[in-house]
Coordinates of C-alpha atoms in Angstrom, one line a residue:
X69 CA 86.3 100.1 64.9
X70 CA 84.1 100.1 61.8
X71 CA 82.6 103.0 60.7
X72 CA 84.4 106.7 60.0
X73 CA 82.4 107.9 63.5
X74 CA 84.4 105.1 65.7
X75 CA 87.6 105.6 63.8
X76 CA 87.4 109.1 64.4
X77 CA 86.0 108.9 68.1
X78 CA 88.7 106.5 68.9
X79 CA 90.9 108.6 67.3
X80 CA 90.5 111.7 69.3
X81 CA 90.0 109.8 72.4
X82 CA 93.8 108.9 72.2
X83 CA 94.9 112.5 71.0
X84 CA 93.3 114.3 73.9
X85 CA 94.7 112.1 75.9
X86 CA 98.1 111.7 74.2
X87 CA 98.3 108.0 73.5
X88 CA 100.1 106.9 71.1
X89 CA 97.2 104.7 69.7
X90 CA 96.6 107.8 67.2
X91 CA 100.1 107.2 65.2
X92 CA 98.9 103.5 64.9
X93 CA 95.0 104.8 63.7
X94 CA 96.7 107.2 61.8
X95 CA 99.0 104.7 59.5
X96 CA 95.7 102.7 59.5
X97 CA 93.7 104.8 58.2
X98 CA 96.0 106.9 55.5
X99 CA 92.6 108.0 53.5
X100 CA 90.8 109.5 56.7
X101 CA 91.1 113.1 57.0
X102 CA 92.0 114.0 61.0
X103 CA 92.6 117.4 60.1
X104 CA 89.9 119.2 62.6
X105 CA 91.2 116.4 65.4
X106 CA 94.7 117.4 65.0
X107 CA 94.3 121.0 65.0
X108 CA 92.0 121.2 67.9
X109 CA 94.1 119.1 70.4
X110 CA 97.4 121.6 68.8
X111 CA 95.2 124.7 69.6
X112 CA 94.8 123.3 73.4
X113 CA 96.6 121.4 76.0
X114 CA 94.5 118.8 76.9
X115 CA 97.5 117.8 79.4
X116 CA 95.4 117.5 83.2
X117 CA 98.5 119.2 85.1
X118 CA 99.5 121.6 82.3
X119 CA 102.3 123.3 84.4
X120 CA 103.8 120.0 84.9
X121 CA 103.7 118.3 81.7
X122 CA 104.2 120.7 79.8
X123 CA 104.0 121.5 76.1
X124 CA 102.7 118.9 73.9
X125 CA 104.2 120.3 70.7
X126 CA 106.2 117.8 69.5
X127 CA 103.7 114.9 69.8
X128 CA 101.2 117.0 68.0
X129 CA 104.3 118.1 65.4
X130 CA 104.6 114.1 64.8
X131 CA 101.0 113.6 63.7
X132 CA 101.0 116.9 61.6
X133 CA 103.9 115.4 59.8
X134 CA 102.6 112.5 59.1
X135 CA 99.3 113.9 58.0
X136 CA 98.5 114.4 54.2
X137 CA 97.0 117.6 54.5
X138 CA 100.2 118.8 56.8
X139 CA 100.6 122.1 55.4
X140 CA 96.5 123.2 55.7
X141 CA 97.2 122.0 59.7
X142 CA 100.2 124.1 60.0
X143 CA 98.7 127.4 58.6
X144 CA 94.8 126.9 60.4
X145 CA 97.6 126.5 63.8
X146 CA 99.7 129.6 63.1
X147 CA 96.7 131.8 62.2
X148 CA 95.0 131.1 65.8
X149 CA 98.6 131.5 66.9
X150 CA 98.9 135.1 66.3
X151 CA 95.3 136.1 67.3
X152 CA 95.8 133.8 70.7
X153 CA 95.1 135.4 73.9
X154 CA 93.5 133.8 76.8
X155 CA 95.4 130.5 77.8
X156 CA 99.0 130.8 78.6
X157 CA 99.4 127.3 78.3
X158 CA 97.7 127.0 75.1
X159 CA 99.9 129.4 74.0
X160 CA 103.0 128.2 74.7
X161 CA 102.1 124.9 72.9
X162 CA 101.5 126.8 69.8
X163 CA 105.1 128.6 70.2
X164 CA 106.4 125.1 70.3
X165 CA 104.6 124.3 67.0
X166 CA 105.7 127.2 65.7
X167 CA 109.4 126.8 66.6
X168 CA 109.2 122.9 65.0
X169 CA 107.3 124.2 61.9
X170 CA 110.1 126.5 61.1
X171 CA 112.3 123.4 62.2
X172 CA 110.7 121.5 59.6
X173 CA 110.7 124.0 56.7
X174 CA 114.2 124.3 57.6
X175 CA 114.0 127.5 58.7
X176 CA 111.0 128.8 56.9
X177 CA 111.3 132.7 57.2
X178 CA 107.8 133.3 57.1
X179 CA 107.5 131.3 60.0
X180 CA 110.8 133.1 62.0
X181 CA 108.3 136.6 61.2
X182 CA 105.3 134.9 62.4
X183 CA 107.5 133.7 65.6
X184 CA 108.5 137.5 66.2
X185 CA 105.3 139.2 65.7
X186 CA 103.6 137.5 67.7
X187 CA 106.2 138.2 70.2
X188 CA 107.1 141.8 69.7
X189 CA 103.9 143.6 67.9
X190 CA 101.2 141.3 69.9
X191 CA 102.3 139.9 73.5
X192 CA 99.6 138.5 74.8
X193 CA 97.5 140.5 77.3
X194 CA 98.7 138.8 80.7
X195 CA 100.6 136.8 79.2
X196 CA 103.5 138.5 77.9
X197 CA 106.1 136.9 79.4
X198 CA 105.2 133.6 77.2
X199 CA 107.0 132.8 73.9
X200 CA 111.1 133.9 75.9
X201 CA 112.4 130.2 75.7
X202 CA 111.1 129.6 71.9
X203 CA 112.0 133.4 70.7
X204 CA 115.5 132.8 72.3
X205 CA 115.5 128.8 70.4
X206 CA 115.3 130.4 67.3
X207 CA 116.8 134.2 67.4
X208 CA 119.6 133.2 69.7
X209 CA 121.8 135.8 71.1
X210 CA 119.2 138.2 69.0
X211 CA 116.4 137.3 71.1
X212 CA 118.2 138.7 74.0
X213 CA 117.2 141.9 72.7
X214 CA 113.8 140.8 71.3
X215 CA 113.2 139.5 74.7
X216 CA 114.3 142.4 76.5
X217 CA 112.4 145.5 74.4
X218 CA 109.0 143.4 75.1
X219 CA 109.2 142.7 78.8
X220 CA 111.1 146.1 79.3
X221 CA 108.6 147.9 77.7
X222 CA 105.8 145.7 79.7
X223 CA 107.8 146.7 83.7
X224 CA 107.5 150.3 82.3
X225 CA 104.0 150.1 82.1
X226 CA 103.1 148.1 85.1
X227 CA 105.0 149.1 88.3
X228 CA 104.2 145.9 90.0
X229 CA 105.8 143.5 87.4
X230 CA 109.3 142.1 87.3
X231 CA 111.3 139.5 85.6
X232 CA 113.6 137.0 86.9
X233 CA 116.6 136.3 85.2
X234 CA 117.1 132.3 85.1
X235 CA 116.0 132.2 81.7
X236 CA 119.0 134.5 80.3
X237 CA 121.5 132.3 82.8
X238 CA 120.5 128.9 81.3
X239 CA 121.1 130.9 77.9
X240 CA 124.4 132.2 79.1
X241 CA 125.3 128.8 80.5
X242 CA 124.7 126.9 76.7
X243 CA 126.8 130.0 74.9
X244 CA 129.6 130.8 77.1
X245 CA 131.2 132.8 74.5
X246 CA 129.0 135.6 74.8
X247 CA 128.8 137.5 77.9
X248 CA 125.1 138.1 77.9
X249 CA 124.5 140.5 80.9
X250 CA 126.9 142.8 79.5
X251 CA 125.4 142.9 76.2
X252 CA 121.9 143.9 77.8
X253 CA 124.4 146.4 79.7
X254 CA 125.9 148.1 77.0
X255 CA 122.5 148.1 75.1
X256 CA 120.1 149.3 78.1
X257 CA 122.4 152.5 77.7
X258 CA 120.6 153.9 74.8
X259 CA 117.0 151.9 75.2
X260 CA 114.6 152.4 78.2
X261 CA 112.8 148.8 77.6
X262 CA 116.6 147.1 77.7
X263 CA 117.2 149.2 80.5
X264 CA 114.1 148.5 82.8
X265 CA 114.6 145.2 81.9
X266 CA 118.2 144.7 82.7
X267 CA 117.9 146.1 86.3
X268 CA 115.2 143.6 86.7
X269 CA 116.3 140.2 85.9
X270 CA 119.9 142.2 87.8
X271 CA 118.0 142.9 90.6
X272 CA 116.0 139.3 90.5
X273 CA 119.0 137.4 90.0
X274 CA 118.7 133.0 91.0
X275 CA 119.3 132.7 93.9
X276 CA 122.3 129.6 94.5
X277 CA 120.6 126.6 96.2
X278 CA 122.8 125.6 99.7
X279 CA 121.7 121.9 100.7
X280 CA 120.8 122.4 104.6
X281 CA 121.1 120.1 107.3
X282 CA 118.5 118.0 107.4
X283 CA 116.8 117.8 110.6
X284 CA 116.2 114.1 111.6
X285 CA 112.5 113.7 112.4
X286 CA 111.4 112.7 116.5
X287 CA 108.6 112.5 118.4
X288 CA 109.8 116.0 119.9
X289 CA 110.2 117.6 116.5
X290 CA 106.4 116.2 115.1
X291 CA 105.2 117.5 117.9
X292 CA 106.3 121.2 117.8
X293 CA 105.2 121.1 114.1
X294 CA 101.7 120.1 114.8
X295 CA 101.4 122.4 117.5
X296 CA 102.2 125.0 115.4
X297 CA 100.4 123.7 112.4
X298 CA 103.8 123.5 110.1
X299 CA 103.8 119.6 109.8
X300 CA 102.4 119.1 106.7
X301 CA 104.0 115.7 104.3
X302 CA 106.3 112.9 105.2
X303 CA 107.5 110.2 103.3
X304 CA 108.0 106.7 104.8
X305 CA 111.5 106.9 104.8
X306 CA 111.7 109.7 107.3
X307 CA 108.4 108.2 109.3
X308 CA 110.4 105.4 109.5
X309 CA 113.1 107.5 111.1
X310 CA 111.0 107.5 114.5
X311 CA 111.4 104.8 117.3
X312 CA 108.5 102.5 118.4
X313 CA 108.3 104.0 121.2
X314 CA 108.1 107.7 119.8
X315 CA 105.2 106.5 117.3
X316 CA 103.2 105.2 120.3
X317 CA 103.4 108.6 121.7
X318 CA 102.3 109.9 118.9
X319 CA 99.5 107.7 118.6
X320 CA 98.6 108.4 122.3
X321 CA 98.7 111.7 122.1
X322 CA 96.4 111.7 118.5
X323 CA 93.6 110.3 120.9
X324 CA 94.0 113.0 123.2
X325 CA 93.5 115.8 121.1
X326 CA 90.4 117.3 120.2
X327 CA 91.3 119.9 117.7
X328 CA 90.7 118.2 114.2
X329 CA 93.3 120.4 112.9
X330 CA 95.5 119.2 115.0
X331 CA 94.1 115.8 114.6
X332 CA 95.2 115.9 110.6
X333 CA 98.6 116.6 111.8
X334 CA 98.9 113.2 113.3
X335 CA 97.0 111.2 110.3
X336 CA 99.4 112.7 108.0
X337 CA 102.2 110.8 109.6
X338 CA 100.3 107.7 110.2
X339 CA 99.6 107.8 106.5
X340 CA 103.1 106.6 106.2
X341 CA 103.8 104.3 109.3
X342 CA 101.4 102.2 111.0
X343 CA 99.2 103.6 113.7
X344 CA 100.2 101.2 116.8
X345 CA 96.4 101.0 118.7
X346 CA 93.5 99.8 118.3
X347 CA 91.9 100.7 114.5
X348 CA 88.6 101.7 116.5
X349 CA 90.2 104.8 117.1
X350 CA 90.4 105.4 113.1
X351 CA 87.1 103.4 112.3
X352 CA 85.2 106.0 114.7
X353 CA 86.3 108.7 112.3
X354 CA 84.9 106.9 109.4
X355 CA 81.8 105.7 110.9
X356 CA 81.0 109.5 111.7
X357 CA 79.2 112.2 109.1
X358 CA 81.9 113.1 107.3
X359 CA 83.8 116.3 108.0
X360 CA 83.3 119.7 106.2
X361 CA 86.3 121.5 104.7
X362 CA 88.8 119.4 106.3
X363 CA 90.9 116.0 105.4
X364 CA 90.4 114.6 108.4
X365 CA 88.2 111.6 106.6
X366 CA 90.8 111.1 104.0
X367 CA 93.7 111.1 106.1
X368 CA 91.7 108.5 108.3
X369 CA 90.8 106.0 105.6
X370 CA 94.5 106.2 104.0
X371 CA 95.9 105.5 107.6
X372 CA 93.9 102.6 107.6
X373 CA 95.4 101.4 104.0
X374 CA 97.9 99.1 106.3
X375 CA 95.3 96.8 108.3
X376 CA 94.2 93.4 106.8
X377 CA 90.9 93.3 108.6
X378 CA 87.6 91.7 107.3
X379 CA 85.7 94.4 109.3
X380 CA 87.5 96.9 106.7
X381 CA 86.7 95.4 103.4
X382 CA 82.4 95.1 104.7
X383 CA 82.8 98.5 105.5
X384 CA 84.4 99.4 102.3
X385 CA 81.2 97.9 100.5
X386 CA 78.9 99.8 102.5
X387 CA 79.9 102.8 100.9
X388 CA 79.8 101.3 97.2
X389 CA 77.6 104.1 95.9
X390 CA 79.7 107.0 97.4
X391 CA 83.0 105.4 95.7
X392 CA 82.8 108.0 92.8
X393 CA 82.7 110.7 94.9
X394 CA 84.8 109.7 97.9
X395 CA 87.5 107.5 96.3
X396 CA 89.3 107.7 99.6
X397 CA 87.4 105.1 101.5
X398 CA 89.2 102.7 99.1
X399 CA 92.4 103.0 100.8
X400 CA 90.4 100.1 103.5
X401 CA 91.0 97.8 100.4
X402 CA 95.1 98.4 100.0
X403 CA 95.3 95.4 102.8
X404 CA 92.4 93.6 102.2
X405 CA 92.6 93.6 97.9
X406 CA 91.1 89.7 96.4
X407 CA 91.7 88.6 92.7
X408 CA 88.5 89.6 90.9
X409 CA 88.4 93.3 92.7
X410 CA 89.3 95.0 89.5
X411 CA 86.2 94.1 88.0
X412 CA 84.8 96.2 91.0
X413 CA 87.2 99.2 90.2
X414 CA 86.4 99.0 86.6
X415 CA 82.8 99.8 87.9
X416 CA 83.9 102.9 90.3
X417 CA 86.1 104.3 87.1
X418 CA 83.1 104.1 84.7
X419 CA 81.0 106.4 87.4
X420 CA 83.4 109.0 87.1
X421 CA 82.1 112.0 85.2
X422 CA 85.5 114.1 85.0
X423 CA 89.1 114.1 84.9
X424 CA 89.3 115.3 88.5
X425 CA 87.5 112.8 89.7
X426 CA 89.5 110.0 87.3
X427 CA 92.7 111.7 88.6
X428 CA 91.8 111.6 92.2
X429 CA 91.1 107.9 91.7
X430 CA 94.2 107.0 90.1
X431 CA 96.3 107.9 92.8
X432 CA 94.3 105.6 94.9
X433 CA 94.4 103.0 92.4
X434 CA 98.1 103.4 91.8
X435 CA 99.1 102.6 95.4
X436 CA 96.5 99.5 95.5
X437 CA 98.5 98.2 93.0
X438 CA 101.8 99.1 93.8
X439 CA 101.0 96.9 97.1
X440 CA 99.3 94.3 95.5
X441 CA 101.4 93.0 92.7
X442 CA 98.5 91.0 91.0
X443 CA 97.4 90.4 87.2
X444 CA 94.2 91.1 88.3
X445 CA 95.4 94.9 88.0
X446 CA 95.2 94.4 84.0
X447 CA 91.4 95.8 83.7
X448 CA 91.1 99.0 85.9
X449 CA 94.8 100.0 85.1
X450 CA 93.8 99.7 81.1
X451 CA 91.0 101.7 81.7
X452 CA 92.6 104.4 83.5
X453 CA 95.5 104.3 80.5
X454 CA 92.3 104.9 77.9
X455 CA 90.8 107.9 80.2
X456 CA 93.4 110.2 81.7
X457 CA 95.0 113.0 80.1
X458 CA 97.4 113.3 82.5
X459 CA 100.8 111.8 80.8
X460 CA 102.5 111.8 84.4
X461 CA 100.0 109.5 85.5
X462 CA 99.8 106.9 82.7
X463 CA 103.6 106.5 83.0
X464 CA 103.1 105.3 86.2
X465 CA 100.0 102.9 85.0
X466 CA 102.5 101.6 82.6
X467 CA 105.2 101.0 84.8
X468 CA 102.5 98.8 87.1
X469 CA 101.3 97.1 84.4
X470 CA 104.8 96.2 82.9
X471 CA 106.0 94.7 86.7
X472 CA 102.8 92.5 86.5
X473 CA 103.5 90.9 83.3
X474 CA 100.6 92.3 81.3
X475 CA 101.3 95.6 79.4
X476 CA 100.6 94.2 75.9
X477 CA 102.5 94.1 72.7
X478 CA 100.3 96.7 71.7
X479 CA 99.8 99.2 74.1
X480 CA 104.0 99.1 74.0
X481 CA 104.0 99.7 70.6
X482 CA 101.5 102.6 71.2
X483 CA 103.5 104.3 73.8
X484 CA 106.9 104.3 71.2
X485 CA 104.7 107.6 69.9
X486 CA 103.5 109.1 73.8
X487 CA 103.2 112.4 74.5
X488 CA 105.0 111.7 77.8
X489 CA 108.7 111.9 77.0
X490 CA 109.4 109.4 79.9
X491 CA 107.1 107.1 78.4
X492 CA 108.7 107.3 75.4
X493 CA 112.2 106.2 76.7
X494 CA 110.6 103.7 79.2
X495 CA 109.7 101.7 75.4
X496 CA 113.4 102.7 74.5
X497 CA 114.7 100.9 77.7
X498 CA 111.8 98.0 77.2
X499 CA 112.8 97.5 73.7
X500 CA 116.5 97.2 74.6
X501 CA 116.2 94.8 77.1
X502 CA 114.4 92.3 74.9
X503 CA 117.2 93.0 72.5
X504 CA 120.0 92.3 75.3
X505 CA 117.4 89.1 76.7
X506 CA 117.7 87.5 73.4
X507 CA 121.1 88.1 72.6
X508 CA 122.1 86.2 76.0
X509 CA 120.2 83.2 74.9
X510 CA 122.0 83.3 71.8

């Protein structure tokens, strides 16, 4: 990286992504200004599964602190803040900003207005249920009541709505000197919004979890489920749960069937344990057009993921150009992976024009690897950790690259400052067990 272009590329690469490689360009580079970076990945969640990731607030709160123009960041965010209405998830990151920002001011009371403004003058249309866990971070036992007056008014007006009340028991849990529910009680006496709200979350109370009896998993039990289309996932421990015998059934009665719905039923549990016959019977479905709105083609190829077969890998090469767009059919290479195949994969990656198509292909490329312990794993897996924006993910690109002996000095310094929280205490526990290594050779 030479010029102020690459730096800045690179830079935003990492940030949309959430690498910690922008700290490190950041303490480079103390005389570049990455004000309009910063700001733009704080205004949106660039996180691929948003509702699973979560928030990226506080990694965006690191590189705002550490920024020289900090404060010009921190009012551009909180003016889109309050004028934010289309992306919940956008959104909520900004109330996360806005909760550290006052964290940071130590309790800056212009920012504590901003915070309930936004909340109680301007919910945001659709949205108005965002902002309860930051409003209650910061108002406490007062943004009970904040909390209330906005959804309660929100239930009057739309007859449909309701709110649940986990929210205010996870409050009630962390302050057990305040009996919450009969504060919104006393207050919904005198306030319709408290009061609409209160027989809500009353009425939509958590329900308590009971474990159930796990059924253990037979042939006769598979086979109700597929008949009546409920058998959906398994994992390989419960496949595994299923006699010889019982799986041969099972296979025998896969070839019988002509129903492709059906058919899917039985490839999703031979996805996990080996299909006992002849491969022809799974090769037949790959060598076919492939099927319209169905799985039945992915569910094929990953069944096939547990056959070391030269016949597989040729096929797999046949279909180099569709690779891109049907990742699946490299499930025929989980058995039948050679050193010098990640230069290949590095190929398929670089064809990939989206992060749905990159995230598709990860997966894939996850459980090559995890079944393949190999160093030749270094070059698609270091690609992948450049090029998703799904933190999830990259922990797991990490973790495969760590157990293969060639996550670098520097990408483990890089992911000290992840967005991933995980990530960040898989460098904690890396970092102490070089620490505990070289004390024991002391």
């Amino acid at each position: 990286m030479n010029t102020l272009t690459e730096i800045k590329k690179e830079f935003w690469n990492s940030i949309k992504c959430g690498t910690g490689k922008a700290f490190i360009i950041q303490k480079m580079y103390p005389k570049i200004n990455f004000k309009r970076e910063i700001y733009k990945a704080a205004i949106t969640n660039y996180a691929y599964d948003r509702q699973c990731e979560g928030s990226r607030g506080f990694y965006i709160n690191q590189l705002i602190k550490n920024s020289k123009d900090s404060n010009d960041i921190q009012k551009m965010i909180l003016d889109r803040f309050v004028i934010e209405n289309e992306d919940f998830y956008n959104l909520d990151q900004m109330y996360d900003l806005a909760v550290l920002f006052y964290a940071n001011g130590k309790g800056n009371i212009s920012v504590r207005e901003i915070l309930r403004n936004r909340f109680t003058i301007s919910p945001a249309i659709h949205n108005e249920f965002c902002g309860e866990h930051q409003i209650l971070k910061v108002f406490g036992i007062d943004g009970i009541l904040i909390i209330a007056n906005v959804i309660g008014k929100h239930l009057l007006e739309n007859e449909d709505a309701s709110a649940c009340s986990w929210k205010i028991e996870e409050f009630q849990k962390k302050n057990k000197g305040i009996n919450v529910f009969e504060l919104l009680e006393i207050n919904s006496k005198n306030n319709e919004f408290v009061r609409k709200y209160y027989e809500s979350i009353t009425n939509n109370r958590s329900t308590i979890f009971k474990r159930r009896k796990i059924k253990k998993y037979s042939y006769k039990l598979i086979s109700q489920r597929i008949k009546e289309n409920k058998f959906m996932i398994i994992s390989a421990e419960r496949a595994n749960e299923l006699s010889d015998i019982e799986v041969l059934n099972l296979a025998k009665d896969f070839i019988d069937k002509k129903n492709i719905n059906a058919k899917e039923g039985y490839l999703e549990f031979f996805r996990e344990r080996k299909f006992p016959l002849d491969i022809k019977y799974l090769l037949s479905i790959i060598k076919t057009k492939k099927y319209k709105n169905t799985y039945y083609l992915d569910l094929a190829c990953e069944s096939l993921k547990f056959f070391k077969s030269k016949e597989l890998r040729e096929l797999l090469f046949t279909k180099i150009d569709q690779l891109n767009k049907s990742p699946e059919y490299l499930y025929l290479l989980m058995s039948n992976y050679e050193d010098g195949d990640g230069v290949f994969l590095n190929g398929i990656i670089d064809k990939c024009k989206n992060q749905h198509s990159i995230h598709r292909l990860t997966f894939i490329l996850l459980d090559i690897y995890q079944y393949n312990n190999t160093k030749d794993c270094k070059g698609p897996l270091l690609k992948l950790y450049d090029t998703l924006t799904c933190g999830l993910c990259r922990k797991n690109v990490i973790e495969i690259l760590d157990n293969n002996g060639v996550l670098s000095d520097f990408i483990l310094m890089e992911i000290k400052y992840d967005s991933e929280l995980d990530t960040r205490k898989f460098y904690k526990n890396r970092i102490k067990d070089r620490k505990q290594k070289v004390s024991s050779k002391l």
